[in-house]
């Protein structure tokens, strides 16, 4: 029986890697699938993994109608057994509903991959609708880590290395940046609420010289 499954997790937990692996496994068994993505950091119409895996995919836009596209494919003789939907947090709520309809009425498996919350720790509309409609929500088992070593549960946006909590919900970036670039970092809840990124933690840490001075002062007392 077909399913709508939403695989969620923070950045850096292997969502795109799993999406491409799942596509490989199903295709190897003779199933026909279509890959979709939106706003991938490597560019349009691409699913890319930080491990170096890259595949061409269809770019999802505001006018994308999944129901119509599957019907079109089948009308022209394509089986369309499953859909791989990466960066699914960016999809519109109506598009998520189209995917649910594709599962229920056409028997197509839909495997969606995305982060749940944005840099402000607010739900993406697409992710919220997936949570509401999915047959299963799977939290990826590969744990991304905060700079402190705790499990990372939140995504932080940085500009010039400083964490920001205001701005457009969707701004494409990666986990590395140059000066002036928008970048992202995964943090535990504690450090996200404190706005304490790795760079901020390094800046606040005592330098070796400061530690040595403090030690000398203690000895002199």
PDB file of C-alpha atoms in Angstrom:
ATOM      1  CA  UNK A   1       0.000   0.000   0.000  1.00  0.00           C
ATOM      2  CA  UNK A   2       1.390   3.414  -0.965  1.00  0.00           C
ATOM      3  CA  UNK A   3       2.562   5.785   1.767  1.00  0.00           C
ATOM      4  CA  UNK A   4       3.325   9.441   2.316  1.00  0.00           C
ATOM      5  CA  UNK A   5       6.455   9.492   4.480  1.00  0.00           C
ATOM      6  CA  UNK A   6       8.172  12.627   5.776  1.00  0.00           C
ATOM      7  CA  UNK A   7      11.805  12.220   6.811  1.00  0.00           C
ATOM      8  CA  UNK A   8      12.806  15.141   9.011  1.00  0.00           C
ATOM      9  CA  UNK A   9      15.888  16.387  10.772  1.00  0.00           C
ATOM     10  CA  UNK A  10      18.215  19.351  11.078  1.00  0.00           C
ATOM     11  CA  UNK A  11      20.738  20.315   8.457  1.00  0.00           C
ATOM     12  CA  UNK A  12      23.778  18.035   8.316  1.00  0.00           C
ATOM     13  CA  UNK A  13      21.860  14.884   9.305  1.00  0.00           C
ATOM     14  CA  UNK A  14      21.962  13.212   5.886  1.00  0.00           C
ATOM     15  CA  UNK A  15      18.511  13.911   4.411  1.00  0.00           C
ATOM     16  CA  UNK A  16      19.682  14.368   0.815  1.00  0.00           C
ATOM     17  CA  UNK A  17      22.025  11.398   1.122  1.00  0.00           C
ATOM     18  CA  UNK A  18      19.127   9.203   2.234  1.00  0.00           C
ATOM     19  CA  UNK A  19      16.901  10.606  -0.526  1.00  0.00           C
ATOM     20  CA  UNK A  20      19.423   9.597  -3.195  1.00  0.00           C
ATOM     21  CA  UNK A  21      20.056   6.226  -1.545  1.00  0.00           C
ATOM     22  CA  UNK A  22      16.321   5.502  -1.449  1.00  0.00           C
ATOM     23  CA  UNK A  23      16.020   6.428  -5.120  1.00  0.00           C
ATOM     24  CA  UNK A  24      18.907   4.090  -5.944  1.00  0.00           C
ATOM     25  CA  UNK A  25      17.368   1.199  -4.000  1.00  0.00           C
ATOM     26  CA  UNK A  26      13.926   1.521  -5.588  1.00  0.00           C
ATOM     27  CA  UNK A  27      15.282   2.061  -9.111  1.00  0.00           C
ATOM     28  CA  UNK A  28      17.505  -1.007  -8.714  1.00  0.00           C
ATOM     29  CA  UNK A  29      14.341  -3.069  -8.233  1.00  0.00           C
ATOM     30  CA  UNK A  30      12.848  -1.802 -11.464  1.00  0.00           C
ATOM     31  CA  UNK A  31      10.581   0.839  -9.972  1.00  0.00           C
ATOM     32  CA  UNK A  32      10.115   4.127 -11.804  1.00  0.00           C
ATOM     33  CA  UNK A  33      10.565   7.290  -9.783  1.00  0.00           C
ATOM     34  CA  UNK A  34      10.770  11.054 -10.216  1.00  0.00           C
ATOM     35  CA  UNK A  35      13.110  13.271  -8.198  1.00  0.00           C
ATOM     36  CA  UNK A  36      12.037  16.747  -7.055  1.00  0.00           C
ATOM     37  CA  UNK A  37      13.820  19.454  -5.123  1.00  0.00           C
ATOM     38  CA  UNK A  38      13.669  23.158  -4.375  1.00  0.00           C
ATOM     39  CA  UNK A  39      16.364  25.673  -3.450  1.00  0.00           C
ATOM     40  CA  UNK A  40      19.177  23.127  -3.227  1.00  0.00           C
ATOM     41  CA  UNK A  41      22.437  24.810  -2.178  1.00  0.00           C
ATOM     42  CA  UNK A  42      24.148  23.417  -5.316  1.00  0.00           C
ATOM     43  CA  UNK A  43      21.721  25.191  -7.643  1.00  0.00           C
ATOM     44  CA  UNK A  44      18.411  24.667  -9.378  1.00  0.00           C
ATOM     45  CA  UNK A  45      17.181  21.240 -10.482  1.00  0.00           C
ATOM     46  CA  UNK A  46      19.769  19.429  -8.374  1.00  0.00           C
ATOM     47  CA  UNK A  47      19.779  17.166  -5.327  1.00  0.00           C
ATOM     48  CA  UNK A  48      23.193  17.339  -3.703  1.00  0.00           C
ATOM     49  CA  UNK A  49      24.609  15.628  -0.637  1.00  0.00           C
ATOM     50  CA  UNK A  50      27.469  16.934   1.463  1.00  0.00           C
ATOM     51  CA  UNK A  51      29.102  13.552   0.883  1.00  0.00           C
ATOM     52  CA  UNK A  52      29.448  14.489  -2.784  1.00  0.00           C
ATOM     53  CA  UNK A  53      26.440  12.705  -4.291  1.00  0.00           C
ATOM     54  CA  UNK A  54      24.628  14.741  -6.947  1.00  0.00           C
ATOM     55  CA  UNK A  55      21.623  13.944  -9.131  1.00  0.00           C
ATOM     56  CA  UNK A  56      19.542  15.995 -11.530  1.00  0.00           C
ATOM     57  CA  UNK A  57      15.983  16.593 -10.349  1.00  0.00           C
ATOM     58  CA  UNK A  58      12.936  18.639 -11.253  1.00  0.00           C
ATOM     59  CA  UNK A  59      12.876  22.054  -9.593  1.00  0.00           C
ATOM     60  CA  UNK A  60       9.668  22.682  -7.666  1.00  0.00           C
ATOM     61  CA  UNK A  61       8.160  26.140  -8.069  1.00  0.00           C
ATOM     62  CA  UNK A  62       4.960  27.852  -6.943  1.00  0.00           C
ATOM     63  CA  UNK A  63       3.130  26.574 -10.035  1.00  0.00           C
ATOM     64  CA  UNK A  64       4.241  22.933  -9.701  1.00  0.00           C
ATOM     65  CA  UNK A  65       1.224  20.619  -9.548  1.00  0.00           C
ATOM     66  CA  UNK A  66       2.294  17.130  -8.475  1.00  0.00           C
ATOM     67  CA  UNK A  67      -1.079  15.596  -9.270  1.00  0.00           C
ATOM     68  CA  UNK A  68      -1.034  16.960 -12.815  1.00  0.00           C
ATOM     69  CA  UNK A  69       2.574  15.897 -13.383  1.00  0.00           C
ATOM     70  CA  UNK A  70       1.984  12.294 -12.309  1.00  0.00           C
ATOM     71  CA  UNK A  71      -1.173  12.119 -14.441  1.00  0.00           C
ATOM     72  CA  UNK A  72       0.784  13.544 -17.385  1.00  0.00           C
ATOM     73  CA  UNK A  73       3.529  10.945 -16.935  1.00  0.00           C
ATOM     74  CA  UNK A  74       1.113   8.049 -16.763  1.00  0.00           C
ATOM     75  CA  UNK A  75      -0.862   9.345 -19.743  1.00  0.00           C
ATOM     76  CA  UNK A  76       2.348   9.066 -21.771  1.00  0.00           C
ATOM     77  CA  UNK A  77       3.104   5.533 -20.577  1.00  0.00           C
ATOM     78  CA  UNK A  78       5.364   6.205 -17.594  1.00  0.00           C
ATOM     79  CA  UNK A  79       4.528   4.044 -14.538  1.00  0.00           C
ATOM     80  CA  UNK A  80       5.599   6.599 -11.879  1.00  0.00           C
ATOM     81  CA  UNK A  81       5.806   4.262  -8.895  1.00  0.00           C
ATOM     82  CA  UNK A  82       7.287   6.743  -6.423  1.00  0.00           C
ATOM     83  CA  UNK A  83       8.350  10.354  -5.916  1.00  0.00           C
ATOM     84  CA  UNK A  84      11.453  11.548  -4.071  1.00  0.00           C
ATOM     85  CA  UNK A  85      10.829  15.074  -2.746  1.00  0.00           C
ATOM     86  CA  UNK A  86      13.901  16.766  -1.283  1.00  0.00           C
ATOM     87  CA  UNK A  87      13.969  20.162   0.478  1.00  0.00           C
ATOM     88  CA  UNK A  88      10.286  19.542   1.085  1.00  0.00           C
ATOM     89  CA  UNK A  89      10.037  22.218   3.770  1.00  0.00           C
ATOM     90  CA  UNK A  90       9.873  24.783   0.957  1.00  0.00           C
ATOM     91  CA  UNK A  91       6.811  23.253  -0.711  1.00  0.00           C
ATOM     92  CA  UNK A  92       3.467  24.967  -0.351  1.00  0.00           C
ATOM     93  CA  UNK A  93       0.763  23.468   1.847  1.00  0.00           C
ATOM     94  CA  UNK A  94      -1.410  22.920  -1.239  1.00  0.00           C
ATOM     95  CA  UNK A  95       1.428  21.004  -2.906  1.00  0.00           C
ATOM     96  CA  UNK A  96       1.700  18.733   0.123  1.00  0.00           C
ATOM     97  CA  UNK A  97      -2.007  18.060  -0.228  1.00  0.00           C
ATOM     98  CA  UNK A  98      -1.444  17.178  -3.895  1.00  0.00           C
ATOM     99  CA  UNK A  99       1.197  14.669  -2.814  1.00  0.00           C
ATOM    100  CA  UNK A 100      -1.221  13.104  -0.331  1.00  0.00           C
ATOM    101  CA  UNK A 101      -3.782  12.788  -3.115  1.00  0.00           C
ATOM    102  CA  UNK A 102      -1.183  11.151  -5.381  1.00  0.00           C
ATOM    103  CA  UNK A 103      -0.607   8.528  -2.669  1.00  0.00           C
ATOM    104  CA  UNK A 104      -4.275   7.895  -1.902  1.00  0.00           C
ATOM    105  CA  UNK A 105      -5.782   7.931  -5.388  1.00  0.00           C
ATOM    106  CA  UNK A 106      -2.915   6.839  -7.647  1.00  0.00           C
ATOM    107  CA  UNK A 107      -1.030   4.468  -5.341  1.00  0.00           C
ATOM    108  CA  UNK A 108       2.275   6.330  -5.727  1.00  0.00           C
ATOM    109  CA  UNK A 109       4.732   6.234  -2.825  1.00  0.00           C
ATOM    110  CA  UNK A 110       5.952   9.685  -1.785  1.00  0.00           C
ATOM    111  CA  UNK A 111       9.176  10.002   0.197  1.00  0.00           C
ATOM    112  CA  UNK A 112       9.677  13.598   1.333  1.00  0.00           C
ATOM    113  CA  UNK A 113      12.797  14.953   3.049  1.00  0.00           C
ATOM    114  CA  UNK A 114      13.093  18.270   4.843  1.00  0.00           C
ATOM    115  CA  UNK A 115      13.880  20.249   7.930  1.00  0.00           C
ATOM    116  CA  UNK A 116      10.974  20.985  10.237  1.00  0.00           C
ATOM    117  CA  UNK A 117      11.725  24.468  11.570  1.00  0.00           C
ATOM    118  CA  UNK A 118      13.436  27.561  10.218  1.00  0.00           C
ATOM    119  CA  UNK A 119      16.227  29.683  11.721  1.00  0.00           C
ATOM    120  CA  UNK A 120      13.721  31.263  14.118  1.00  0.00           C
ATOM    121  CA  UNK A 121      12.611  27.820  15.383  1.00  0.00           C
ATOM    122  CA  UNK A 122       9.250  28.298  13.631  1.00  0.00           C
ATOM    123  CA  UNK A 123       7.604  25.588  11.541  1.00  0.00           C
ATOM    124  CA  UNK A 124       7.887  25.837   7.782  1.00  0.00           C
ATOM    125  CA  UNK A 125       4.346  25.783   6.329  1.00  0.00           C
ATOM    126  CA  UNK A 126       5.269  22.834   4.104  1.00  0.00           C
ATOM    127  CA  UNK A 127       6.739  20.845   6.986  1.00  0.00           C
ATOM    128  CA  UNK A 128       3.739  21.585   9.165  1.00  0.00           C
ATOM    129  CA  UNK A 129       1.406  20.210   6.505  1.00  0.00           C
ATOM    130  CA  UNK A 130       3.560  17.105   6.076  1.00  0.00           C
ATOM    131  CA  UNK A 131       3.392  16.451   9.822  1.00  0.00           C
ATOM    132  CA  UNK A 132      -0.379  16.826   9.684  1.00  0.00           C
ATOM    133  CA  UNK A 133      -0.924  14.548   6.676  1.00  0.00           C
ATOM    134  CA  UNK A 134       1.923  12.024   6.529  1.00  0.00           C
ATOM    135  CA  UNK A 135       1.331   8.345   7.168  1.00  0.00           C
ATOM    136  CA  UNK A 136       4.677   8.348   8.959  1.00  0.00           C
ATOM    137  CA  UNK A 137       7.100  11.001  10.162  1.00  0.00           C
ATOM    138  CA  UNK A 138      10.595   9.589  10.503  1.00  0.00           C
ATOM    139  CA  UNK A 139      13.298  11.457  12.413  1.00  0.00           C
ATOM    140  CA  UNK A 140      16.652  10.650  10.836  1.00  0.00           C
ATOM    141  CA  UNK A 141      18.920   8.614  13.066  1.00  0.00           C
ATOM    142  CA  UNK A 142      22.158  10.340  12.055  1.00  0.00           C
ATOM    143  CA  UNK A 143      22.510  13.021  14.709  1.00  0.00           C
ATOM    144  CA  UNK A 144      23.954  16.377  13.786  1.00  0.00           C
ATOM    145  CA  UNK A 145      25.932  17.873  16.653  1.00  0.00           C
ATOM    146  CA  UNK A 146      26.048  21.335  18.144  1.00  0.00           C
ATOM    147  CA  UNK A 147      29.519  22.829  18.653  1.00  0.00           C
ATOM    148  CA  UNK A 148      29.203  21.876  22.344  1.00  0.00           C
ATOM    149  CA  UNK A 149      28.824  18.181  21.457  1.00  0.00           C
ATOM    150  CA  UNK A 150      25.128  17.930  22.334  1.00  0.00           C
ATOM    151  CA  UNK A 151      22.560  16.781  19.804  1.00  0.00           C
ATOM    152  CA  UNK A 152      21.703  19.624  17.415  1.00  0.00           C
ATOM    153  CA  UNK A 153      17.973  20.244  17.213  1.00  0.00           C
ATOM    154  CA  UNK A 154      17.781  23.770  15.776  1.00  0.00           C
ATOM    155  CA  UNK A 155      19.000  25.561  12.661  1.00  0.00           C
ATOM    156  CA  UNK A 156      20.638  28.960  13.077  1.00  0.00           C
ATOM    157  CA  UNK A 157      21.235  31.559  10.369  1.00  0.00           C
ATOM    158  CA  UNK A 158      24.371  33.685  10.532  1.00  0.00           C
ATOM    159  CA  UNK A 159      25.435  36.803   8.648  1.00  0.00           C
ATOM    160  CA  UNK A 160      29.105  37.725   8.885  1.00  0.00           C
ATOM    161  CA  UNK A 161      29.362  35.000  11.510  1.00  0.00           C
ATOM    162  CA  UNK A 162      26.712  36.525  13.798  1.00  0.00           C
ATOM    163  CA  UNK A 163      23.435  34.734  14.467  1.00  0.00           C
ATOM    164  CA  UNK A 164      20.309  36.531  13.265  1.00  0.00           C
ATOM    165  CA  UNK A 165      16.671  35.883  14.155  1.00  0.00           C
ATOM    166  CA  UNK A 166      14.957  38.245  11.734  1.00  0.00           C
ATOM    167  CA  UNK A 167      14.612  38.214   7.963  1.00  0.00           C
ATOM    168  CA  UNK A 168      12.957  36.283   5.155  1.00  0.00           C
ATOM    169  CA  UNK A 169      12.119  32.688   6.003  1.00  0.00           C
ATOM    170  CA  UNK A 170      13.805  31.331   2.870  1.00  0.00           C
ATOM    171  CA  UNK A 171      17.367  32.440   2.118  1.00  0.00           C
ATOM    172  CA  UNK A 172      19.576  29.838   0.457  1.00  0.00           C
ATOM    173  CA  UNK A 173      22.916  29.187   2.131  1.00  0.00           C
ATOM    174  CA  UNK A 174      25.186  26.438   3.371  1.00  0.00           C
ATOM    175  CA  UNK A 175      26.923  25.459   6.591  1.00  0.00           C
ATOM    176  CA  UNK A 176      30.101  27.243   5.434  1.00  0.00           C
ATOM    177  CA  UNK A 177      30.448  30.855   4.372  1.00  0.00           C
ATOM    178  CA  UNK A 178      32.783  33.641   3.393  1.00  0.00           C
ATOM    179  CA  UNK A 179      32.651  37.120   4.868  1.00  0.00           C
ATOM    180  CA  UNK A 180      29.340  38.757   4.116  1.00  0.00           C
ATOM    181  CA  UNK A 181      27.647  35.501   3.167  1.00  0.00           C
ATOM    182  CA  UNK A 182      24.530  34.040   4.710  1.00  0.00           C
ATOM    183  CA  UNK A 183      25.364  30.720   6.334  1.00  0.00           C
ATOM    184  CA  UNK A 184      23.682  28.208   8.599  1.00  0.00           C
ATOM    185  CA  UNK A 185      24.758  26.326  11.697  1.00  0.00           C
ATOM    186  CA  UNK A 186      23.090  23.593  13.704  1.00  0.00           C
ATOM    187  CA  UNK A 187      22.775  24.178  17.444  1.00  0.00           C
ATOM    188  CA  UNK A 188      21.244  22.520  20.477  1.00  0.00           C
ATOM    189  CA  UNK A 189      18.150  24.271  21.862  1.00  0.00           C
ATOM    190  CA  UNK A 190      20.109  25.797  24.742  1.00  0.00           C
ATOM    191  CA  UNK A 191      22.641  27.515  22.551  1.00  0.00           C
ATOM    192  CA  UNK A 192      20.072  28.489  19.919  1.00  0.00           C
ATOM    193  CA  UNK A 193      18.052  30.310  22.569  1.00  0.00           C
ATOM    194  CA  UNK A 194      21.227  31.963  23.831  1.00  0.00           C
ATOM    195  CA  UNK A 195      22.272  32.816  20.243  1.00  0.00           C
ATOM    196  CA  UNK A 196      25.602  31.188  21.012  1.00  0.00           C
ATOM    197  CA  UNK A 197      27.184  29.972  17.778  1.00  0.00           C
ATOM    198  CA  UNK A 198      30.582  28.315  17.559  1.00  0.00           C
ATOM    199  CA  UNK A 199      32.171  31.637  16.604  1.00  0.00           C
ATOM    200  CA  UNK A 200      30.498  33.415  19.526  1.00  0.00           C
ATOM    201  CA  UNK A 201      31.640  30.682  21.899  1.00  0.00           C
ATOM    202  CA  UNK A 202      35.247  31.001  20.692  1.00  0.00           C
ATOM    203  CA  UNK A 203      35.117  34.779  21.091  1.00  0.00           C
ATOM    204  CA  UNK A 204      33.819  34.455  24.656  1.00  0.00           C
ATOM    205  CA  UNK A 205      36.312  31.783  25.719  1.00  0.00           C
ATOM    206  CA  UNK A 206      39.363  32.909  27.729  1.00  0.00           C
ATOM    207  CA  UNK A 207      42.526  32.996  25.655  1.00  0.00           C
ATOM    208  CA  UNK A 208      45.597  30.963  26.763  1.00  0.00           C
ATOM    209  CA  UNK A 209      47.237  34.233  27.775  1.00  0.00           C
ATOM    210  CA  UNK A 210      44.248  35.161  29.935  1.00  0.00           C
ATOM    211  CA  UNK A 211      44.284  31.745  31.604  1.00  0.00           C
ATOM    212  CA  UNK A 212      48.010  32.048  32.300  1.00  0.00           C
ATOM    213  CA  UNK A 213      47.575  35.503  33.796  1.00  0.00           C
ATOM    214  CA  UNK A 214      44.727  34.302  35.987  1.00  0.00           C
ATOM    215  CA  UNK A 215      46.887  31.394  37.160  1.00  0.00           C
ATOM    216  CA  UNK A 216      49.813  33.654  38.014  1.00  0.00           C
ATOM    217  CA  UNK A 217      47.530  35.958  39.957  1.00  0.00           C
ATOM    218  CA  UNK A 218      46.289  33.025  41.986  1.00  0.00           C
ATOM    219  CA  UNK A 219      49.829  31.953  42.806  1.00  0.00           C
ATOM    220  CA  UNK A 220      50.743  35.457  43.952  1.00  0.00           C
ATOM    221  CA  UNK A 221      47.904  35.614  46.432  1.00  0.00           C
TER     222      UNK A 221
END
